[in-house]
Amino acid sequence: MSTTRFDIVDVAQTLRAKRRTIIIVTIVAGILGAAFYLVSKKKYKAEGSFLMTNPLYTDRNNLFQSWGINFVDYFAGDDDVDRIMTVVESDTVKRAVAEKLNLAAAYGLDVSKPKEAKKLMDIVKDNYKVVRTEYNNCDVSYVDTDPQRAAEVVNESMRTIEQIFRGYYIDQRNRMITVLNAQVVTMDSSINVLTDSLANMRDRYGIYSIINPARENLQVSDVKGGGAGFGRAIEEIQNIESIKDQLVIDRTKFISRMNEYKTTQHEKDVKLLHILSSARPPAKAKPPGLTLTTLSCALIGFFFACIYMLISTYYRRIIVIER
């Protein structure tokens, strides 16, 4: 049994003999690629970029520094950028943007149906992308058949990311304000009770002098009066006054802290994200364009036509061999 020979010379001869067919297939593939590009919907890619500021710059510990002035960097560090990337990649941002821009109606989906709601999120995830650069700024992009909608999604995404991230810090401060305010209310109640007790005891024994040794830089005046129980009354008044004074001092500290938190609570004008570039509707469709699509399809057609011709020729030679 003879062995079929099919070396590089045979390959070249086969391709030369079938060149007309290969050229026709290549041209047809290029035409089909161009037609598909012209018929299909163009996709547009909108891009925006933002830089994160240091969220601790507006913290009460930095605004009201009591032990000298410590430098706080204006720009966020790597850890802060890592945290905001967690927010960026969450479904919360994507879902919020989809609801604000009513993307379900734009894509013809009914989000009341679980399957279509999931399909909407899949579409947003596939077209939405955020890349962190080496300089700690983030590039946001979105691909859509409507250039205006693509730009709106990018801009709304950056606004939503900023609101969610800033809201975390504001929520923590609001919680502290609530806790401090509740403690102040409790202290007010205790101070009122002690005030009533002191007033009753002073009126009962006729003691109106300030006799609290716990108060600093205070000259204790002579206390006039006497009689049974007078000495004990003085001691009780001193005890109650010391407790009340300490409560008043602590209450002042709590109110001061609460006002500090309230100062940093309203940060609508202090953004944690600085928009470096807002997205604008792209004028050109996303690559590849008409020329590149046509050439790519033509090359693919050329490649498969050559492979088909070589394989078919080789097998025809095998078949005609005598076995």
PDB file of C-alpha atoms in Angstrom:
ATOM      1  CA  MET A   1       0.000   0.000   0.000  1.00  0.00           C
ATOM      2  CA  SER A   2       1.463   3.343  -1.080  1.00  0.00           C
ATOM      3  CA  THR A   3       1.608   6.378   1.177  1.00  0.00           C
ATOM      4  CA  THR A   4      -0.202   9.565   0.151  1.00  0.00           C
ATOM      5  CA  ARG A   5       2.175  12.479  -0.307  1.00  0.00           C
ATOM      6  CA  PHE A   6       0.890  15.957   0.572  1.00  0.00           C
ATOM      7  CA  ASP A   7       3.740  18.339   1.338  1.00  0.00           C
ATOM      8  CA  ILE A   8       4.141  22.115   1.098  1.00  0.00           C
ATOM      9  CA  VAL A   9       4.413  21.959  -2.673  1.00  0.00           C
ATOM     10  CA  ASP A  10       1.088  20.152  -2.910  1.00  0.00           C
ATOM     11  CA  VAL A  11      -0.451  22.716  -0.562  1.00  0.00           C
ATOM     12  CA  ALA A  12       0.726  25.606  -2.716  1.00  0.00           C
ATOM     13  CA  GLN A  13      -0.472  23.901  -5.907  1.00  0.00           C
ATOM     14  CA  THR A  14      -3.863  23.134  -4.381  1.00  0.00           C
ATOM     15  CA  LEU A  15      -4.364  26.727  -3.242  1.00  0.00           C
ATOM     16  CA  ARG A  16      -3.296  28.030  -6.627  1.00  0.00           C
ATOM     17  CA  ALA A  17      -5.654  25.703  -8.433  1.00  0.00           C
ATOM     18  CA  LYS A  18      -8.551  26.694  -6.184  1.00  0.00           C
ATOM     19  CA  ARG A  19      -7.693  30.383  -6.011  1.00  0.00           C
ATOM     20  CA  ARG A  20     -10.823  31.462  -7.853  1.00  0.00           C
ATOM     21  CA  THR A  21     -13.095  29.694  -5.377  1.00  0.00           C
ATOM     22  CA  ILE A  22     -11.101  31.014  -2.424  1.00  0.00           C
ATOM     23  CA  ILE A  23     -11.292  34.591  -3.731  1.00  0.00           C
ATOM     24  CA  ILE A  24     -15.052  34.307  -4.260  1.00  0.00           C
ATOM     25  CA  VAL A  25     -15.569  32.952  -0.726  1.00  0.00           C
ATOM     26  CA  THR A  26     -13.372  35.736   0.689  1.00  0.00           C
ATOM     27  CA  ILE A  27     -15.330  38.445  -1.129  1.00  0.00           C
ATOM     28  CA  VAL A  28     -18.677  36.960  -0.128  1.00  0.00           C
ATOM     29  CA  ALA A  29     -17.582  36.751   3.543  1.00  0.00           C
ATOM     30  CA  GLY A  30     -16.462  40.386   3.451  1.00  0.00           C
ATOM     31  CA  ILE A  31     -19.777  41.482   1.897  1.00  0.00           C
ATOM     32  CA  LEU A  32     -21.760  39.520   4.471  1.00  0.00           C
ATOM     33  CA  GLY A  33     -19.724  41.079   7.286  1.00  0.00           C
ATOM     34  CA  ALA A  34     -20.328  44.572   5.924  1.00  0.00           C
ATOM     35  CA  ALA A  35     -24.030  43.875   5.512  1.00  0.00           C
ATOM     36  CA  PHE A  36     -24.295  42.535   9.058  1.00  0.00           C
ATOM     37  CA  TYR A  37     -22.541  45.650  10.383  1.00  0.00           C
ATOM     38  CA  LEU A  38     -24.861  47.982   8.487  1.00  0.00           C
ATOM     39  CA  VAL A  39     -27.995  46.132   9.567  1.00  0.00           C
ATOM     40  CA  SER A  40     -27.079  45.561  13.215  1.00  0.00           C
ATOM     41  CA  LYS A  41     -27.504  48.259  15.869  1.00  0.00           C
ATOM     42  CA  LYS A  42     -24.413  50.290  16.593  1.00  0.00           C
ATOM     43  CA  LYS A  43     -23.079  50.267  20.148  1.00  0.00           C
ATOM     44  CA  TYR A  44     -21.706  53.397  21.783  1.00  0.00           C
ATOM     45  CA  LYS A  45     -19.321  53.546  24.717  1.00  0.00           C
ATOM     46  CA  ALA A  46     -19.564  56.499  27.118  1.00  0.00           C
ATOM     47  CA  GLU A  47     -16.773  57.111  29.620  1.00  0.00           C
ATOM     48  CA  GLY A  48     -16.293  59.164  32.764  1.00  0.00           C
ATOM     49  CA  SER A  49     -13.712  59.407  35.520  1.00  0.00           C
ATOM     50  CA  PHE A  50     -13.687  60.341  39.204  1.00  0.00           C
ATOM     51  CA  LEU A  51     -11.167  60.783  41.996  1.00  0.00           C
ATOM     52  CA  MET A  52     -11.914  60.003  45.627  1.00  0.00           C
ATOM     53  CA  THR A  53     -11.175  62.495  48.405  1.00  0.00           C
ATOM     54  CA  ASN A  54     -10.161  61.493  51.913  1.00  0.00           C
ATOM     55  CA  PRO A  55     -13.402  60.786  53.853  1.00  0.00           C
ATOM     56  CA  LEU A  56     -11.627  61.534  57.157  1.00  0.00           C
ATOM     57  CA  TYR A  57     -10.793  65.088  56.118  1.00  0.00           C
ATOM     58  CA  THR A  58     -14.202  66.271  57.349  1.00  0.00           C
ATOM     59  CA  ASP A  59     -14.265  64.033  60.418  1.00  0.00           C
ATOM     60  CA  ARG A  60     -14.862  65.805  63.745  1.00  0.00           C
ATOM     61  CA  ASN A  61     -11.527  64.558  65.096  1.00  0.00           C
ATOM     62  CA  ASN A  62      -9.753  66.462  62.326  1.00  0.00           C
ATOM     63  CA  LEU A  63     -11.991  69.531  62.267  1.00  0.00           C
ATOM     64  CA  PHE A  64     -11.784  70.017  66.040  1.00  0.00           C
ATOM     65  CA  GLN A  65      -8.207  69.061  66.802  1.00  0.00           C
ATOM     66  CA  SER A  66      -7.422  69.806  70.438  1.00  0.00           C
ATOM     67  CA  TRP A  67      -3.785  68.662  70.536  1.00  0.00           C
ATOM     68  CA  GLY A  68      -2.087  70.631  67.799  1.00  0.00           C
ATOM     69  CA  ILE A  69      -2.682  70.455  64.077  1.00  0.00           C
ATOM     70  CA  ASN A  70      -2.180  67.110  62.339  1.00  0.00           C
ATOM     71  CA  PHE A  71      -1.906  67.001  58.566  1.00  0.00           C
ATOM     72  CA  VAL A  72      -4.654  65.069  56.802  1.00  0.00           C
ATOM     73  CA  ASP A  73      -4.166  64.181  53.146  1.00  0.00           C
ATOM     74  CA  TYR A  74      -6.755  65.547  50.740  1.00  0.00           C
ATOM     75  CA  PHE A  75      -6.700  62.403  48.630  1.00  0.00           C
ATOM     76  CA  ALA A  76      -7.966  58.970  49.604  1.00  0.00           C
ATOM     77  CA  GLY A  77      -5.512  56.168  50.262  1.00  0.00           C
ATOM     78  CA  ASP A  78      -5.447  52.651  48.873  1.00  0.00           C
ATOM     79  CA  ASP A  79      -7.686  51.295  51.631  1.00  0.00           C
ATOM     80  CA  ASP A  80     -10.364  53.909  50.956  1.00  0.00           C
ATOM     81  CA  VAL A  81     -10.285  53.209  47.228  1.00  0.00           C
ATOM     82  CA  ASP A  82     -10.619  49.487  47.981  1.00  0.00           C
ATOM     83  CA  ARG A  83     -13.729  50.236  50.021  1.00  0.00           C
ATOM     84  CA  ILE A  84     -15.321  52.340  47.313  1.00  0.00           C
ATOM     85  CA  MET A  85     -14.577  49.644  44.729  1.00  0.00           C
ATOM     86  CA  THR A  86     -16.657  47.322  46.906  1.00  0.00           C
ATOM     87  CA  VAL A  87     -19.521  49.801  46.579  1.00  0.00           C
ATOM     88  CA  VAL A  88     -18.927  50.161  42.840  1.00  0.00           C
ATOM     89  CA  GLU A  89     -19.149  46.420  42.213  1.00  0.00           C
ATOM     90  CA  SER A  90     -22.268  45.932  44.328  1.00  0.00           C
ATOM     91  CA  ASP A  91     -25.689  45.309  42.816  1.00  0.00           C
ATOM     92  CA  THR A  92     -27.037  48.198  44.896  1.00  0.00           C
ATOM     93  CA  VAL A  93     -25.463  50.764  42.570  1.00  0.00           C
ATOM     94  CA  LYS A  94     -26.550  49.009  39.390  1.00  0.00           C
ATOM     95  CA  ARG A  95     -30.102  48.506  40.630  1.00  0.00           C
ATOM     96  CA  ALA A  96     -30.389  52.122  41.795  1.00  0.00           C
ATOM     97  CA  VAL A  97     -29.160  53.452  38.434  1.00  0.00           C
ATOM     98  CA  ALA A  98     -31.514  51.152  36.525  1.00  0.00           C
ATOM     99  CA  GLU A  99     -34.466  52.399  38.575  1.00  0.00           C
ATOM    100  CA  LYS A 100     -33.572  56.097  38.314  1.00  0.00           C
ATOM    101  CA  LEU A 101     -33.116  55.967  34.542  1.00  0.00           C
ATOM    102  CA  ASN A 102     -35.957  53.465  33.982  1.00  0.00           C
ATOM    103  CA  LEU A 103     -33.712  51.143  31.991  1.00  0.00           C
ATOM    104  CA  ALA A 104     -36.309  48.375  32.145  1.00  0.00           C
ATOM    105  CA  ALA A 105     -38.639  50.369  29.873  1.00  0.00           C
ATOM    106  CA  ALA A 106     -35.734  51.296  27.593  1.00  0.00           C
ATOM    107  CA  TYR A 107     -34.874  47.620  27.094  1.00  0.00           C
ATOM    108  CA  GLY A 108     -38.502  46.501  26.928  1.00  0.00           C
ATOM    109  CA  LEU A 109     -38.435  44.436  30.109  1.00  0.00           C
ATOM    110  CA  ASP A 110     -41.001  43.937  32.848  1.00  0.00           C
ATOM    111  CA  VAL A 111     -39.130  43.919  36.172  1.00  0.00           C
ATOM    112  CA  SER A 112     -42.206  42.562  37.962  1.00  0.00           C
ATOM    113  CA  LYS A 113     -41.262  39.209  36.437  1.00  0.00           C
ATOM    114  CA  PRO A 114     -38.228  37.629  38.156  1.00  0.00           C
ATOM    115  CA  LYS A 115     -36.679  36.340  34.932  1.00  0.00           C
ATOM    116  CA  GLU A 116     -36.866  39.710  33.196  1.00  0.00           C
ATOM    117  CA  ALA A 117     -35.624  41.503  36.317  1.00  0.00           C
ATOM    118  CA  LYS A 118     -32.599  39.210  36.328  1.00  0.00           C
ATOM    119  CA  LYS A 119     -32.126  39.788  32.607  1.00  0.00           C
ATOM    120  CA  LEU A 120     -32.069  43.546  33.205  1.00  0.00           C
ATOM    121  CA  MET A 121     -29.355  43.178  35.842  1.00  0.00           C
ATOM    122  CA  ASP A 122     -27.358  40.924  33.511  1.00  0.00           C
ATOM    123  CA  ILE A 123     -27.544  43.525  30.741  1.00  0.00           C
ATOM    124  CA  VAL A 124     -26.361  46.278  33.068  1.00  0.00           C
ATOM    125  CA  LYS A 125     -23.528  44.122  34.457  1.00  0.00           C
ATOM    126  CA  ASP A 126     -22.325  43.147  30.973  1.00  0.00           C
ATOM    127  CA  ASN A 127     -22.216  46.739  29.710  1.00  0.00           C
ATOM    128  CA  TYR A 128     -21.127  48.497  32.918  1.00  0.00           C
ATOM    129  CA  LYS A 129     -17.459  48.589  33.858  1.00  0.00           C
ATOM    130  CA  VAL A 130     -15.304  50.450  36.389  1.00  0.00           C
ATOM    131  CA  VAL A 131     -11.506  50.256  36.224  1.00  0.00           C
ATOM    132  CA  ARG A 132      -9.192  51.482  38.968  1.00  0.00           C
ATOM    133  CA  THR A 133      -6.047  53.096  37.589  1.00  0.00           C
ATOM    134  CA  GLU A 134      -2.575  53.176  39.083  1.00  0.00           C
ATOM    135  CA  TYR A 135      -3.191  56.760  40.264  1.00  0.00           C
ATOM    136  CA  ASN A 136      -6.224  55.691  42.373  1.00  0.00           C
ATOM    137  CA  ASN A 137      -8.781  57.348  40.133  1.00  0.00           C
ATOM    138  CA  CYS A 138     -11.584  55.247  38.648  1.00  0.00           C
ATOM    139  CA  ASP A 139     -12.757  55.146  35.024  1.00  0.00           C
ATOM    140  CA  VAL A 140     -16.442  54.355  34.517  1.00  0.00           C
ATOM    141  CA  SER A 141     -17.804  53.174  31.156  1.00  0.00           C
ATOM    142  CA  TYR A 142     -21.106  51.914  29.798  1.00  0.00           C
ATOM    143  CA  VAL A 143     -21.979  50.472  26.385  1.00  0.00           C
ATOM    144  CA  ASP A 144     -25.425  50.997  24.870  1.00  0.00           C
ATOM    145  CA  THR A 145     -27.141  51.323  21.511  1.00  0.00           C
ATOM    146  CA  ASP A 146     -28.278  54.819  22.517  1.00  0.00           C
ATOM    147  CA  PRO A 147     -25.324  57.229  23.001  1.00  0.00           C
ATOM    148  CA  GLN A 148     -27.357  59.594  25.189  1.00  0.00           C
ATOM    149  CA  ARG A 149     -28.469  56.763  27.460  1.00  0.00           C
ATOM    150  CA  ALA A 150     -24.908  55.466  27.738  1.00  0.00           C
ATOM    151  CA  ALA A 151     -23.708  58.878  28.957  1.00  0.00           C
ATOM    152  CA  GLU A 152     -26.608  59.195  31.396  1.00  0.00           C
ATOM    153  CA  VAL A 153     -25.842  55.801  32.931  1.00  0.00           C
ATOM    154  CA  VAL A 154     -22.195  56.744  33.511  1.00  0.00           C
ATOM    155  CA  ASN A 155     -23.019  60.110  35.084  1.00  0.00           C
ATOM    156  CA  GLU A 156     -25.820  58.692  37.228  1.00  0.00           C
ATOM    157  CA  SER A 157     -23.527  55.853  38.335  1.00  0.00           C
ATOM    158  CA  MET A 158     -20.914  58.287  39.617  1.00  0.00           C
ATOM    159  CA  ARG A 159     -23.560  60.303  41.469  1.00  0.00           C
ATOM    160  CA  THR A 160     -25.060  57.159  42.993  1.00  0.00           C
ATOM    161  CA  ILE A 161     -21.665  55.814  44.085  1.00  0.00           C
ATOM    162  CA  GLU A 162     -20.929  59.108  45.822  1.00  0.00           C
ATOM    163  CA  GLN A 163     -24.316  59.216  47.553  1.00  0.00           C
ATOM    164  CA  ILE A 164     -24.099  55.635  48.832  1.00  0.00           C
ATOM    165  CA  PHE A 165     -20.521  55.988  50.044  1.00  0.00           C
ATOM    166  CA  ARG A 166     -21.113  59.379  51.698  1.00  0.00           C
ATOM    167  CA  GLY A 167     -24.362  58.094  53.179  1.00  0.00           C
ATOM    168  CA  TYR A 168     -22.429  55.450  55.120  1.00  0.00           C
ATOM    169  CA  TYR A 169     -20.414  58.080  56.988  1.00  0.00           C
ATOM    170  CA  ILE A 170     -23.420  60.341  57.543  1.00  0.00           C
ATOM    171  CA  ASP A 171     -25.418  57.411  58.886  1.00  0.00           C
ATOM    172  CA  GLN A 172     -22.687  56.582  61.396  1.00  0.00           C
ATOM    173  CA  ARG A 173     -22.615  60.195  62.582  1.00  0.00           C
ATOM    174  CA  ASN A 174     -26.390  60.309  62.853  1.00  0.00           C
ATOM    175  CA  ARG A 175     -26.263  57.235  65.059  1.00  0.00           C
ATOM    176  CA  MET A 176     -23.769  58.935  67.350  1.00  0.00           C
ATOM    177  CA  ILE A 177     -25.949  62.059  67.475  1.00  0.00           C
ATOM    178  CA  THR A 178     -28.935  59.914  68.444  1.00  0.00           C
ATOM    179  CA  VAL A 179     -26.970  58.172  71.217  1.00  0.00           C
ATOM    180  CA  LEU A 180     -25.584  61.439  72.574  1.00  0.00           C
ATOM    181  CA  ASN A 181     -28.968  63.155  72.439  1.00  0.00           C
ATOM    182  CA  ALA A 182     -30.592  60.266  74.338  1.00  0.00           C
ATOM    183  CA  GLN A 183     -27.922  60.548  77.034  1.00  0.00           C
ATOM    184  CA  VAL A 184     -28.446  64.314  77.293  1.00  0.00           C
ATOM    185  CA  VAL A 185     -32.176  63.759  77.796  1.00  0.00           C
ATOM    186  CA  THR A 186     -31.414  61.259  80.588  1.00  0.00           C
ATOM    187  CA  MET A 187     -29.023  63.725  82.202  1.00  0.00           C
ATOM    188  CA  ASP A 188     -31.612  66.522  82.003  1.00  0.00           C
ATOM    189  CA  SER A 189     -34.068  64.345  83.870  1.00  0.00           C
ATOM    190  CA  SER A 190     -31.519  63.546  86.592  1.00  0.00           C
ATOM    191  CA  ILE A 191     -30.462  67.194  86.905  1.00  0.00           C
ATOM    192  CA  ASN A 192     -34.082  68.290  87.289  1.00  0.00           C
ATOM    193  CA  VAL A 193     -34.622  65.736  90.067  1.00  0.00           C
ATOM    194  CA  LEU A 194     -31.479  66.862  91.904  1.00  0.00           C
ATOM    195  CA  THR A 195     -32.417  70.518  91.457  1.00  0.00           C
ATOM    196  CA  ASP A 196     -35.827  69.925  93.023  1.00  0.00           C
ATOM    197  CA  SER A 197     -34.229  68.047  95.924  1.00  0.00           C
ATOM    198  CA  LEU A 198     -31.696  70.827  96.560  1.00  0.00           C
ATOM    199  CA  ALA A 199     -34.356  73.525  96.384  1.00  0.00           C
ATOM    200  CA  ASN A 200     -36.568  71.733  98.916  1.00  0.00           C
ATOM    201  CA  MET A 201     -33.675  71.134 101.342  1.00  0.00           C
ATOM    202  CA  ARG A 202     -32.456  74.743 101.137  1.00  0.00           C
ATOM    203  CA  ASP A 203     -35.936  76.103 101.737  1.00  0.00           C
ATOM    204  CA  ARG A 204     -36.492  73.684 104.632  1.00  0.00           C
ATOM    205  CA  TYR A 205     -33.290  74.568 106.489  1.00  0.00           C
ATOM    206  CA  GLY A 206     -32.766  78.097 105.175  1.00  0.00           C
ATOM    207  CA  ILE A 207     -29.378  77.299 103.664  1.00  0.00           C
ATOM    208  CA  TYR A 208     -28.755  79.420 100.537  1.00  0.00           C
ATOM    209  CA  SER A 209     -24.957  79.578 100.521  1.00  0.00           C
ATOM    210  CA  ILE A 210     -22.866  77.762  97.927  1.00  0.00           C
ATOM    211  CA  ILE A 211     -21.279  75.002  99.969  1.00  0.00           C
ATOM    212  CA  ASN A 212     -19.946  72.595  97.343  1.00  0.00           C
ATOM    213  CA  PRO A 213     -16.187  72.046  97.930  1.00  0.00           C
ATOM    214  CA  ALA A 214     -15.958  70.177  94.626  1.00  0.00           C
ATOM    215  CA  ARG A 215     -16.175  73.451  92.710  1.00  0.00           C
ATOM    216  CA  GLU A 216     -12.697  74.725  91.939  1.00  0.00           C
ATOM    217  CA  ASN A 217     -11.561  78.276  92.812  1.00  0.00           C
ATOM    218  CA  LEU A 218     -14.547  78.738  95.096  1.00  0.00           C
ATOM    219  CA  GLN A 219     -14.462  80.487  98.453  1.00  0.00           C
ATOM    220  CA  VAL A 220     -16.858  78.702 100.738  1.00  0.00           C
ATOM    221  CA  SER A 221     -18.730  81.305 102.792  1.00  0.00           C
ATOM    222  CA  ASP A 222     -19.876  80.888 106.359  1.00  0.00           C
ATOM    223  CA  VAL A 223     -23.161  79.067 106.624  1.00  0.00           C
ATOM    224  CA  LYS A 224     -25.549  80.663 109.048  1.00  0.00           C
ATOM    225  CA  GLY A 225     -28.132  78.735 111.010  1.00  0.00           C
ATOM    226  CA  GLY A 226     -28.298  75.923 113.484  1.00  0.00           C
ATOM    227  CA  GLY A 227     -30.539  73.539 115.280  1.00  0.00           C
ATOM    228  CA  ALA A 228     -31.186  69.835 115.146  1.00  0.00           C
ATOM    229  CA  GLY A 229     -30.442  68.295 111.762  1.00  0.00           C
ATOM    230  CA  PHE A 230     -28.665  71.420 110.477  1.00  0.00           C
ATOM    231  CA  GLY A 231     -25.276  69.768 110.169  1.00  0.00           C
ATOM    232  CA  ARG A 232     -26.644  66.735 108.373  1.00  0.00           C
ATOM    233  CA  ALA A 233     -28.517  69.041 105.976  1.00  0.00           C
ATOM    234  CA  ILE A 234     -25.245  70.773 105.064  1.00  0.00           C
ATOM    235  CA  GLU A 235     -23.562  67.449 104.349  1.00  0.00           C
ATOM    236  CA  GLU A 236     -26.476  66.202 102.222  1.00  0.00           C
ATOM    237  CA  ILE A 237     -26.601  69.449 100.256  1.00  0.00           C
ATOM    238  CA  GLN A 238     -22.863  69.176  99.567  1.00  0.00           C
ATOM    239  CA  ASN A 239     -23.240  65.578  98.359  1.00  0.00           C
ATOM    240  CA  ILE A 240     -26.162  66.355  96.078  1.00  0.00           C
ATOM    241  CA  GLU A 241     -24.528  69.514  94.732  1.00  0.00           C
ATOM    242  CA  SER A 242     -21.337  67.641  93.837  1.00  0.00           C
ATOM    243  CA  ILE A 243     -23.324  65.038  91.905  1.00  0.00           C
ATOM    244  CA  LYS A 244     -25.395  67.671  90.144  1.00  0.00           C
ATOM    245  CA  ASP A 245     -22.346  69.750  89.196  1.00  0.00           C
ATOM    246  CA  GLN A 246     -20.626  66.730  87.682  1.00  0.00           C
ATOM    247  CA  LEU A 247     -23.773  65.893  85.703  1.00  0.00           C
ATOM    248  CA  VAL A 248     -23.932  69.469  84.414  1.00  0.00           C
ATOM    249  CA  ILE A 249     -20.269  69.295  83.343  1.00  0.00           C
ATOM    250  CA  ASP A 250     -20.769  65.939  81.624  1.00  0.00           C
ATOM    251  CA  ARG A 251     -23.928  67.222  79.946  1.00  0.00           C
ATOM    252  CA  THR A 252     -21.976  70.146  78.532  1.00  0.00           C
ATOM    253  CA  LYS A 253     -19.369  67.758  77.107  1.00  0.00           C
ATOM    254  CA  PHE A 254     -22.048  65.578  75.528  1.00  0.00           C
ATOM    255  CA  ILE A 255     -23.743  68.602  73.940  1.00  0.00           C
ATOM    256  CA  SER A 256     -20.370  69.807  72.645  1.00  0.00           C
ATOM    257  CA  ARG A 257     -19.665  66.413  71.043  1.00  0.00           C
ATOM    258  CA  MET A 258     -23.147  66.286  69.597  1.00  0.00           C
ATOM    259  CA  ASN A 259     -22.688  69.715  67.999  1.00  0.00           C
ATOM    260  CA  GLU A 260     -19.385  68.579  66.524  1.00  0.00           C
ATOM    261  CA  TYR A 261     -21.073  65.583  64.911  1.00  0.00           C
ATOM    262  CA  LYS A 262     -23.874  67.821  63.648  1.00  0.00           C
ATOM    263  CA  THR A 263     -21.288  70.067  62.013  1.00  0.00           C
ATOM    264  CA  THR A 264     -19.966  67.162  59.945  1.00  0.00           C
ATOM    265  CA  GLN A 265     -23.415  65.705  59.375  1.00  0.00           C
ATOM    266  CA  HIS A 266     -24.487  67.960  56.520  1.00  0.00           C
ATOM    267  CA  GLU A 267     -22.001  67.222  53.737  1.00  0.00           C
ATOM    268  CA  LYS A 268     -24.129  67.822  50.679  1.00  0.00           C
ATOM    269  CA  ASP A 269     -21.651  70.457  49.553  1.00  0.00           C
ATOM    270  CA  VAL A 270     -18.632  68.390  50.634  1.00  0.00           C
ATOM    271  CA  LYS A 271     -18.437  65.588  48.088  1.00  0.00           C
ATOM    272  CA  LEU A 272     -16.348  62.506  48.694  1.00  0.00           C
ATOM    273  CA  LEU A 273     -15.914  61.990  44.948  1.00  0.00           C
ATOM    274  CA  HIS A 274     -14.445  64.563  42.606  1.00  0.00           C
ATOM    275  CA  ILE A 275     -15.635  64.148  39.020  1.00  0.00           C
ATOM    276  CA  LEU A 276     -12.602  64.480  36.767  1.00  0.00           C
ATOM    277  CA  SER A 277     -14.577  64.081  33.547  1.00  0.00           C
ATOM    278  CA  SER A 278     -18.308  63.709  33.025  1.00  0.00           C
ATOM    279  CA  ALA A 279     -19.569  61.399  30.310  1.00  0.00           C
ATOM    280  CA  ARG A 280     -20.814  62.901  27.049  1.00  0.00           C
ATOM    281  CA  PRO A 281     -22.786  61.144  24.315  1.00  0.00           C
ATOM    282  CA  PRO A 282     -20.144  59.540  22.066  1.00  0.00           C
ATOM    283  CA  ALA A 283     -20.186  60.673  18.453  1.00  0.00           C
ATOM    284  CA  LYS A 284     -18.686  57.468  17.046  1.00  0.00           C
ATOM    285  CA  ALA A 285     -19.819  53.917  17.532  1.00  0.00           C
ATOM    286  CA  LYS A 286     -17.740  51.490  19.526  1.00  0.00           C
ATOM    287  CA  PRO A 287     -15.052  49.668  17.461  1.00  0.00           C
ATOM    288  CA  PRO A 288     -14.790  47.676  15.303  1.00  0.00           C
ATOM    289  CA  GLY A 289     -16.027  49.929  12.495  1.00  0.00           C
ATOM    290  CA  LEU A 290     -17.215  49.074   9.000  1.00  0.00           C
ATOM    291  CA  THR A 291     -13.728  48.710   7.521  1.00  0.00           C
ATOM    292  CA  LEU A 292     -12.354  46.531  10.297  1.00  0.00           C
ATOM    293  CA  THR A 293     -15.477  44.352  10.345  1.00  0.00           C
ATOM    294  CA  THR A 294     -15.314  43.812   6.585  1.00  0.00           C
ATOM    295  CA  LEU A 295     -11.621  42.937   6.647  1.00  0.00           C
ATOM    296  CA  SER A 296     -12.052  40.608   9.624  1.00  0.00           C
ATOM    297  CA  CYS A 297     -14.891  38.700   7.974  1.00  0.00           C
ATOM    298  CA  ALA A 298     -12.965  38.517   4.684  1.00  0.00           C
ATOM    299  CA  LEU A 299      -9.903  37.095   6.443  1.00  0.00           C
ATOM    300  CA  ILE A 300     -12.030  34.559   8.292  1.00  0.00           C
ATOM    301  CA  GLY A 301     -13.648  33.524   5.002  1.00  0.00           C
ATOM    302  CA  PHE A 302     -10.245  33.271   3.346  1.00  0.00           C
ATOM    303  CA  PHE A 303      -8.865  31.116   6.157  1.00  0.00           C
ATOM    304  CA  PHE A 304     -11.753  28.650   6.247  1.00  0.00           C
ATOM    305  CA  ALA A 305     -11.895  28.469   2.448  1.00  0.00           C
ATOM    306  CA  CYS A 306      -8.210  27.517   2.339  1.00  0.00           C
ATOM    307  CA  ILE A 307      -8.626  24.929   5.099  1.00  0.00           C
ATOM    308  CA  TYR A 308     -11.654  23.406   3.354  1.00  0.00           C
ATOM    309  CA  MET A 309      -9.898  23.181  -0.008  1.00  0.00           C
ATOM    310  CA  LEU A 310      -6.795  21.559   1.475  1.00  0.00           C
ATOM    311  CA  ILE A 311      -8.754  19.014   3.516  1.00  0.00           C
ATOM    312  CA  SER A 312     -11.094  18.095   0.640  1.00  0.00           C
ATOM    313  CA  THR A 313      -8.162  17.693  -1.765  1.00  0.00           C
ATOM    314  CA  TYR A 314      -6.235  15.551   0.679  1.00  0.00           C
ATOM    315  CA  TYR A 315      -9.141  13.199   1.299  1.00  0.00           C
ATOM    316  CA  ARG A 316      -9.830  12.842  -2.411  1.00  0.00           C
ATOM    317  CA  ARG A 317      -6.266  11.648  -2.859  1.00  0.00           C
ATOM    318  CA  ILE A 318      -6.664   9.125  -0.066  1.00  0.00           C
ATOM    319  CA  ILE A 319      -9.829   7.759  -1.625  1.00  0.00           C
ATOM    320  CA  VAL A 320      -8.226   7.110  -5.019  1.00  0.00           C
ATOM    321  CA  ILE A 321      -5.312   5.167  -3.504  1.00  0.00           C
ATOM    322  CA  GLU A 322      -5.483   1.443  -4.115  1.00  0.00           C
ATOM    323  CA  ARG A 323      -5.878  -0.489  -0.895  1.00  0.00           C
TER     324      ARG A 323
END
